[in-house]
Coordinates of C-alpha atoms and ligand atoms in Angstrom, one line a residue:
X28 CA -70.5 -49.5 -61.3
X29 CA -69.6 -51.9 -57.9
X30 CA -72.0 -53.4 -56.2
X31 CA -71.4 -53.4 -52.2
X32 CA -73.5 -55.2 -49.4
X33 CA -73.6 -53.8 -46.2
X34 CA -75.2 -55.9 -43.0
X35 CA -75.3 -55.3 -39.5
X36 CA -75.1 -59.2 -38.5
X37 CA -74.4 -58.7 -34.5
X38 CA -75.8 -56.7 -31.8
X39 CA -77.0 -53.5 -32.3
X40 CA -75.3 -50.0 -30.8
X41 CA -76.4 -46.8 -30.9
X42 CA -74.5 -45.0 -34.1
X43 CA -75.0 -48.1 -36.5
X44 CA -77.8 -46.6 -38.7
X45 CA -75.1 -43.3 -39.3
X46 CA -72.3 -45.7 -40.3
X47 CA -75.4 -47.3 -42.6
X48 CA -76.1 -43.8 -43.6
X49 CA -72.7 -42.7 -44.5
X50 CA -71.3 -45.6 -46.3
X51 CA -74.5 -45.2 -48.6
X52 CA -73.9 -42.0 -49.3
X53 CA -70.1 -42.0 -49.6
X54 CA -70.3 -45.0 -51.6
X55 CA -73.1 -43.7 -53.4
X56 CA -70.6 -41.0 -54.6
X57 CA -68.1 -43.0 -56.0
X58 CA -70.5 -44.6 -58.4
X59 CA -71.6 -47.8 -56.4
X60 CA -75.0 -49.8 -55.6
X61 CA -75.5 -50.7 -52.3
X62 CA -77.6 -53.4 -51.3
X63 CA -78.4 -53.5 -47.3
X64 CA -79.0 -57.2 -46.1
X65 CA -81.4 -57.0 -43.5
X66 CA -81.6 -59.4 -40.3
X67 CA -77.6 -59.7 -40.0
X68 CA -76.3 -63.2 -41.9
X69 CA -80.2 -64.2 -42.2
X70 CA -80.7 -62.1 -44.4
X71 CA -77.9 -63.7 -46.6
X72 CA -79.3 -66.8 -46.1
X73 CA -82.7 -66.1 -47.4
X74 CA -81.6 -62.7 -49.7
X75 CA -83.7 -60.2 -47.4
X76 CA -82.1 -57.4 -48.9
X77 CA -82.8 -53.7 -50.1
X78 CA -81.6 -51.2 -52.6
X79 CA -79.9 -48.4 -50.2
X80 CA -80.2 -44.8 -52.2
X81 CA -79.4 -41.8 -50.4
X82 CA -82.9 -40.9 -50.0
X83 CA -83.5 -44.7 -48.5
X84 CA -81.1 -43.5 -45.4
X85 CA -82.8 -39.9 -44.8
X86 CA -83.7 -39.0 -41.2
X87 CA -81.8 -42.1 -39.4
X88 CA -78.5 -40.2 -38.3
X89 CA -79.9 -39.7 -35.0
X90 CA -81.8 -43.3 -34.2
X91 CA -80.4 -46.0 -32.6
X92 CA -80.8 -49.7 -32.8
X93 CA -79.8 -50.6 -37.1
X94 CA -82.6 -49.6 -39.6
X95 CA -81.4 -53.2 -41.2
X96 CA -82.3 -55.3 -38.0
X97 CA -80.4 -58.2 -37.0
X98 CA -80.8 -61.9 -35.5
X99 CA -78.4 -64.3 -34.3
X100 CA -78.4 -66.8 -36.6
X101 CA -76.9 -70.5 -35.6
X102 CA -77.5 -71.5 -39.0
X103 CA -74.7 -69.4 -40.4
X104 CA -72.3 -71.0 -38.5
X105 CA -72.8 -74.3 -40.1
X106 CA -70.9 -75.4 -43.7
X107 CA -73.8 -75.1 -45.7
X108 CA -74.9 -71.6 -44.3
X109 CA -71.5 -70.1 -45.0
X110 CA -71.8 -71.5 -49.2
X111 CA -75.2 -70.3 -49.1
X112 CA -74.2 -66.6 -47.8
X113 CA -71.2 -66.6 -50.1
X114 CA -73.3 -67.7 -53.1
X115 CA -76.0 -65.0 -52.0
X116 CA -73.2 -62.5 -52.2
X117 CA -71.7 -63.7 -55.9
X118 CA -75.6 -64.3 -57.1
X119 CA -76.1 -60.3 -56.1
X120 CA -72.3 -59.6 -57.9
X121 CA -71.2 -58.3 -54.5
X122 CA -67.7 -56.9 -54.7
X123 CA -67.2 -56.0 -50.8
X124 CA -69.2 -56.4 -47.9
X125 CA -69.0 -54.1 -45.4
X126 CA -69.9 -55.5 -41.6
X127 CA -70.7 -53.4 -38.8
X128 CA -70.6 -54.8 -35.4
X129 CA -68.5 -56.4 -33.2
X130 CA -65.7 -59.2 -32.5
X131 CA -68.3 -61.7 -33.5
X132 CA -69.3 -60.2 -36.6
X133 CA -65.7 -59.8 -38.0
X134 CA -65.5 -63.7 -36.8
X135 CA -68.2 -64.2 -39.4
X136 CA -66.9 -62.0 -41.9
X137 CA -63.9 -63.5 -42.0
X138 CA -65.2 -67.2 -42.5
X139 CA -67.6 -65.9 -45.3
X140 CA -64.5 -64.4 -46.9
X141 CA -62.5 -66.9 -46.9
X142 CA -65.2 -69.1 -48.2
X143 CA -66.2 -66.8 -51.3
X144 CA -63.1 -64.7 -52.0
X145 CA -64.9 -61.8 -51.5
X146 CA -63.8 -58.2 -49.6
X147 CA -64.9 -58.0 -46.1
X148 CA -64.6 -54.5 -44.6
X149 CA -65.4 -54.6 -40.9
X150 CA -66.7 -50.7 -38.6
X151 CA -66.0 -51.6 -35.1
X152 CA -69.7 -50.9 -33.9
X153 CA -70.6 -52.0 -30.3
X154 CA -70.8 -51.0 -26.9
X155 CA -68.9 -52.5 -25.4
X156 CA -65.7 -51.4 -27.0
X157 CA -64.0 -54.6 -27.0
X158 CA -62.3 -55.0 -30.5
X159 CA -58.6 -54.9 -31.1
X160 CA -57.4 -52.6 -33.5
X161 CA -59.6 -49.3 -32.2
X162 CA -59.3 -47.2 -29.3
X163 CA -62.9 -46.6 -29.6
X164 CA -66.3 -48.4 -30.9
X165 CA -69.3 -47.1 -32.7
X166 CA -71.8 -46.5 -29.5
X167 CA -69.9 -47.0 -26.6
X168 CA -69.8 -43.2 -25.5
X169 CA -73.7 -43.3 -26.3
X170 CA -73.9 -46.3 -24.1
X171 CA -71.4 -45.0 -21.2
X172 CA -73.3 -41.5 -21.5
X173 CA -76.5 -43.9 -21.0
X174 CA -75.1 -45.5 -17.9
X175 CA -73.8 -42.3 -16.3
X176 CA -76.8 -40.8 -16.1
X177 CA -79.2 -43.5 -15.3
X178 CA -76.1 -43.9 -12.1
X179 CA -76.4 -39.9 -11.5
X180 CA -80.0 -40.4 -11.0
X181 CA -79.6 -43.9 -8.2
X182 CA -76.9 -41.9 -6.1
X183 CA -79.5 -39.4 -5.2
X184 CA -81.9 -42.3 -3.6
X185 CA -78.9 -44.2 -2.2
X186 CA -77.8 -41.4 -0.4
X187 CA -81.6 -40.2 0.4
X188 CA -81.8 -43.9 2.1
X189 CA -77.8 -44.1 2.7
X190 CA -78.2 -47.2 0.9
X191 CA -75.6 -49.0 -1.1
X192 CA -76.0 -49.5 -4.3
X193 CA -74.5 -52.1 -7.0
X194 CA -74.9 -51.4 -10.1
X195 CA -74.4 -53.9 -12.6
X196 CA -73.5 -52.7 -16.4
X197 CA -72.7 -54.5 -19.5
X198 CA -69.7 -55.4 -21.3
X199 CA -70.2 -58.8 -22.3
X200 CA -67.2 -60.7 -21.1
X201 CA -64.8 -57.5 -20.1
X202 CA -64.8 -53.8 -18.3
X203 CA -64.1 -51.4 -20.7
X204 CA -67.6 -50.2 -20.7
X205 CA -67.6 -50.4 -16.1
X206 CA -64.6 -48.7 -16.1
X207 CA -65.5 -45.6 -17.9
X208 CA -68.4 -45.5 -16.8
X209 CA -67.4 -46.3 -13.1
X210 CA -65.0 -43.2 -13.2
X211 CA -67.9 -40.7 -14.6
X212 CA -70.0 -41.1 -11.8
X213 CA -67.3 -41.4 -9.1
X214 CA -68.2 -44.8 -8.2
X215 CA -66.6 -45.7 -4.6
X216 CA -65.7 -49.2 -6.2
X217 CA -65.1 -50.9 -9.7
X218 CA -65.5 -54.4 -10.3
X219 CA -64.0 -55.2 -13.9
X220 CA -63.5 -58.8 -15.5
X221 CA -60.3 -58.4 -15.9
X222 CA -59.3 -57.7 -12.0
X223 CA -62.1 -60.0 -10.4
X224 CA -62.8 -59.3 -6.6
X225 CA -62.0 -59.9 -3.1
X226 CA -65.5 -59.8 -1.7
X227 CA -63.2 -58.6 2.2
X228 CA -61.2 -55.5 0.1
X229 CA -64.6 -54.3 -1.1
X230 CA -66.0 -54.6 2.3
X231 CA -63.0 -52.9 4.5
X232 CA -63.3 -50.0 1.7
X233 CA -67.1 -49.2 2.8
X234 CA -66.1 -49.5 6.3
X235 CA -63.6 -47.6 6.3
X236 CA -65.9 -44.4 3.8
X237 CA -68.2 -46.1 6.9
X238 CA -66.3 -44.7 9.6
X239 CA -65.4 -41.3 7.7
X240 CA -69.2 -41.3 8.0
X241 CA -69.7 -41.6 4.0
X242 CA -73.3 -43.7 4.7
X243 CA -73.6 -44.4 0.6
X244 CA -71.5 -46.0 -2.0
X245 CA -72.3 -46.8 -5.9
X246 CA -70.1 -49.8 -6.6
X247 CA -70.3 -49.9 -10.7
X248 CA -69.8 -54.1 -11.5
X249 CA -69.2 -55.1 -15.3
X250 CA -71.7 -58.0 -16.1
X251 CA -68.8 -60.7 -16.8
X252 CA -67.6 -60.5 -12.9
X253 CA -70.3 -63.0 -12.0
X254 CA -73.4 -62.9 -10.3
X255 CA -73.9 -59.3 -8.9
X256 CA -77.1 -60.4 -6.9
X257 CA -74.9 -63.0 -4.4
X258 CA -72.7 -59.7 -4.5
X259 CA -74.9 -57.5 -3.1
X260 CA -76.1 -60.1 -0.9
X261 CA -73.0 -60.7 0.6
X262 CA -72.1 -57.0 1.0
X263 CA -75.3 -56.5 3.0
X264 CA -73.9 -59.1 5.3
X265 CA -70.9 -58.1 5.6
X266 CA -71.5 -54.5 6.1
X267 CA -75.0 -54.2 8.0
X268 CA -75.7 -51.5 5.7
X269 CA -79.1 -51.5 3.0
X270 CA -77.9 -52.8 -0.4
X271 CA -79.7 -52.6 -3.6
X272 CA -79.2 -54.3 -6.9
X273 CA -79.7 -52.3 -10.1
X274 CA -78.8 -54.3 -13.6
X275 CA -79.1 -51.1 -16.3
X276 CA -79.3 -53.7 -18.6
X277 CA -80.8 -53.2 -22.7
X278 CA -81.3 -49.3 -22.2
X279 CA -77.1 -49.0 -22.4
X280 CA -77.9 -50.8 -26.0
X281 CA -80.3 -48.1 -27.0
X282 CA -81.5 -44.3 -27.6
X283 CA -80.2 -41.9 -30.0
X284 CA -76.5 -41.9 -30.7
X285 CA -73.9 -39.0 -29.0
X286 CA -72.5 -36.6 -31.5
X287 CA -69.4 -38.4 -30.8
X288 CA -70.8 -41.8 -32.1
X289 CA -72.3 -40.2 -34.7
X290 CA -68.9 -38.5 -35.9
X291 CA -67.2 -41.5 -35.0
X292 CA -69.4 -44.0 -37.5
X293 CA -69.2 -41.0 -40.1
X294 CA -65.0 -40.7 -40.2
X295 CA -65.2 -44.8 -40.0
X296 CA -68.0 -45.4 -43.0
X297 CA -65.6 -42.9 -45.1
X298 CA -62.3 -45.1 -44.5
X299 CA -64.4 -48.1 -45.0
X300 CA -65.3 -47.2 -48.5
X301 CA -62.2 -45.8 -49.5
X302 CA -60.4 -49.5 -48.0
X303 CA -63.2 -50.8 -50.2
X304 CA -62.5 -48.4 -53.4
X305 CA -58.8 -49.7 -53.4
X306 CA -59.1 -53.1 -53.2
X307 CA -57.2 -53.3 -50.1
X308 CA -57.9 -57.0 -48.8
X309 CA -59.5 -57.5 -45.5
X310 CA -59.7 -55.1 -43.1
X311 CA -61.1 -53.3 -40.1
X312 CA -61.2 -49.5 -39.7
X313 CA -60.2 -48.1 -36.0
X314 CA -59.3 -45.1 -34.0
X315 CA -55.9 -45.1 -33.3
X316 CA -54.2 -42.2 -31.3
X317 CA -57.4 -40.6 -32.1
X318 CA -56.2 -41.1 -36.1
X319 CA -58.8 -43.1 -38.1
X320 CA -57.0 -46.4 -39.3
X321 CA -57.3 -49.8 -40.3
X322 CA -55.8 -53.3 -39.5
X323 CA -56.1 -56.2 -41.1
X324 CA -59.3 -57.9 -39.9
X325 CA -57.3 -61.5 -38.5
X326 CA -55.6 -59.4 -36.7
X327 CA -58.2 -57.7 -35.1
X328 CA -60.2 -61.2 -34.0
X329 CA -56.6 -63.4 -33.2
X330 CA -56.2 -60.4 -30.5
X331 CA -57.7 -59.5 -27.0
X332 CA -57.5 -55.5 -26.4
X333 CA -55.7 -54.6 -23.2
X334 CA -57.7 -52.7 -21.0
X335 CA -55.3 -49.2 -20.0
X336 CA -53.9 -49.7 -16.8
X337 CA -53.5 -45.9 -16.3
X338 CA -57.3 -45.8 -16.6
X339 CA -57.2 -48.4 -13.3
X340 CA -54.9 -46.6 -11.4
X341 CA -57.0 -43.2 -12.0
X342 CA -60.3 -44.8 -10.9
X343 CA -58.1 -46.2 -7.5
X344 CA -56.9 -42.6 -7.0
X345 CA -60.2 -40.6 -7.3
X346 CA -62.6 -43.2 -5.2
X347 CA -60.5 -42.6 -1.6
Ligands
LIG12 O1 -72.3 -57.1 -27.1 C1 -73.2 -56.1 -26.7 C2 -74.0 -56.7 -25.6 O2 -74.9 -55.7 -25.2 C3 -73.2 -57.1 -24.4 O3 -72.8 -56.0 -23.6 C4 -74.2 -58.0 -23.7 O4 -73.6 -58.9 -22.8 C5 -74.8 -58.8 -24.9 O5 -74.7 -57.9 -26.0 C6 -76.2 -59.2 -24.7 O6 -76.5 -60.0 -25.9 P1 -78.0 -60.3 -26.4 O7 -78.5 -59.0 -27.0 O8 -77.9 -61.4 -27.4 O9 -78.8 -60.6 -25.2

């Protein structure tokens, strides 16, 4: 019988409790313990950990947030927390470790491999859909689904007030998750990391819907193109016009996963076990060309994902 650990060391998305779910019971198949460290690398740190049978991961296909928790934990980062984590792992006779999270996490899986010789298997799990090697990440539709309403639901008052509205979303440090989200709701601008912004473009573009008497705009900002508050500000100046700042904020991080997340962390948790079965080094699983695949996990974290310029031109074309 192997023994797997599976942790969930990073921020939470909605979908990682029916990743947890399926590697348990997939892995549970194939003859092996699993042991779910709870509090992300904390929990390796101070052996918080639990016995996951298939029973133990009833009912949580449909929650969000991780049924294992998670902290950031600066004391992993140090030399000592990464030999205590590694020696957690050979004291439990851990043969793999499967991480679900994000960029960061497979940061940390990686160092903690290399440190105990042990199989890292990383599940791309975060909203904001940042992490080379997948086309796709565990709760980013759930989180984009989140946003798009919450956006259908502020154009009715900001065209009831003909207001304009910014509306910042996350993303962490890029616009993957703004520019999805940006084109669901029709958003007359989209402010992405990537592009930055010309505070005078954004302007003539609501003069202009001004003057074509379009009173309202939604402009969708990711969270990494600065502060969105001096934006609205300065749009208010610029335009005359009644601007309000709404930051979506933790909600996009919450509430029950889509069926699409929850299919996606499904297909994912079953290549992750059978990468795990065959001893096949280090790797993360992905969605490529909507085929489930897997790249080696320094790949993944030496590489920045390119956001699709197709998907930039489209948004340009539909908000004239
Ligand atoms: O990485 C997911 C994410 O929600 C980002 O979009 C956001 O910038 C960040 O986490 C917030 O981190 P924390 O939960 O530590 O405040």
């Amino acid at each position: 019988m192997k023994t797997i650990g599976i942790i969930t060391p990073g921020g939470d998305a909605p979908g990682m409790n029916a990743a947890i779910r399926a590697v348990v019971r997939i892995a549970h198949s194939r003859n092996c313990k699993i042991l779910g460290f709870e509090k992300g690398w904390y929990g390796l740190l101070t052996e918080s950990k639990k016995h996951l049978t298939p029973r133990a991961v009833g009912g949580i296909v449909q929650s969000g947030g991780t049924m294992l928790h998670t902290l950031r934990c600066l004391p992993f980062k140090t030399k000592e927390g990464i030999e205590k984590a590694a020696n957690t792992l050979k004291s439990n006779n851990i043969e793999a470790l499967i991480v679900i999270g994000g960029d960061g996490s497979f940061r940390g899986a990686t160092e903690l491999g290399t440190k105990s010789g042990i199989q890292m298997i990383g599940i791309p799990a975060t909203i904001d859909n940042d992490v080379f090697g997948t086309d796709e990440t565990i709760g980013f539709d759930t989180a984009a689904n989140t946003a798009i309403g919450a956006i259908d639901k502020i154009r009715d008052t900001a065209i009831s007030h003909e207001r304009i509205f910014v509306v910042e979303v996350m993303g962490r440090k890029r616009g993957f998750l703004a520019l999805h989200v940006g084109i669901g709701v029709g958003a007359e601008v989209i402010l992405i990391p990537e592009q930055g912004y010309d505070i005078k473009k954004i302007v003539q573009v609501l003069n202009t819907n001004s003057k074509k008497g379009k009173q309202t705009a939604i402009i969708v900002a990711a969270e990494g193109v600065g502060d969105t508050g001096e934006l609205a500000k300065e749009i208010a100046k610029h335009t005359g016009s009644e601007v309000r700042l709404s930051i979506l904020g933790y909600a996009q991080r919450g509430g029950s996963p889509s069926g699409r997340s929850r299919l996606l962390a499904s297909l994912f948790a079953e290549k992750a076990v059978d990468l795990m079965c065959n001893a096949q080094g280090n790797y993360i699983v992905g969605l490529t060309n909507g085929k489930i695949a897997s790249i080696p996990m320094n790949q993944s974290i030496g590489a920045q994902k390119s956001i699709d310029p197709n998907m930039i031109q489209l948004a340009k074309q539909l908000s004239i």
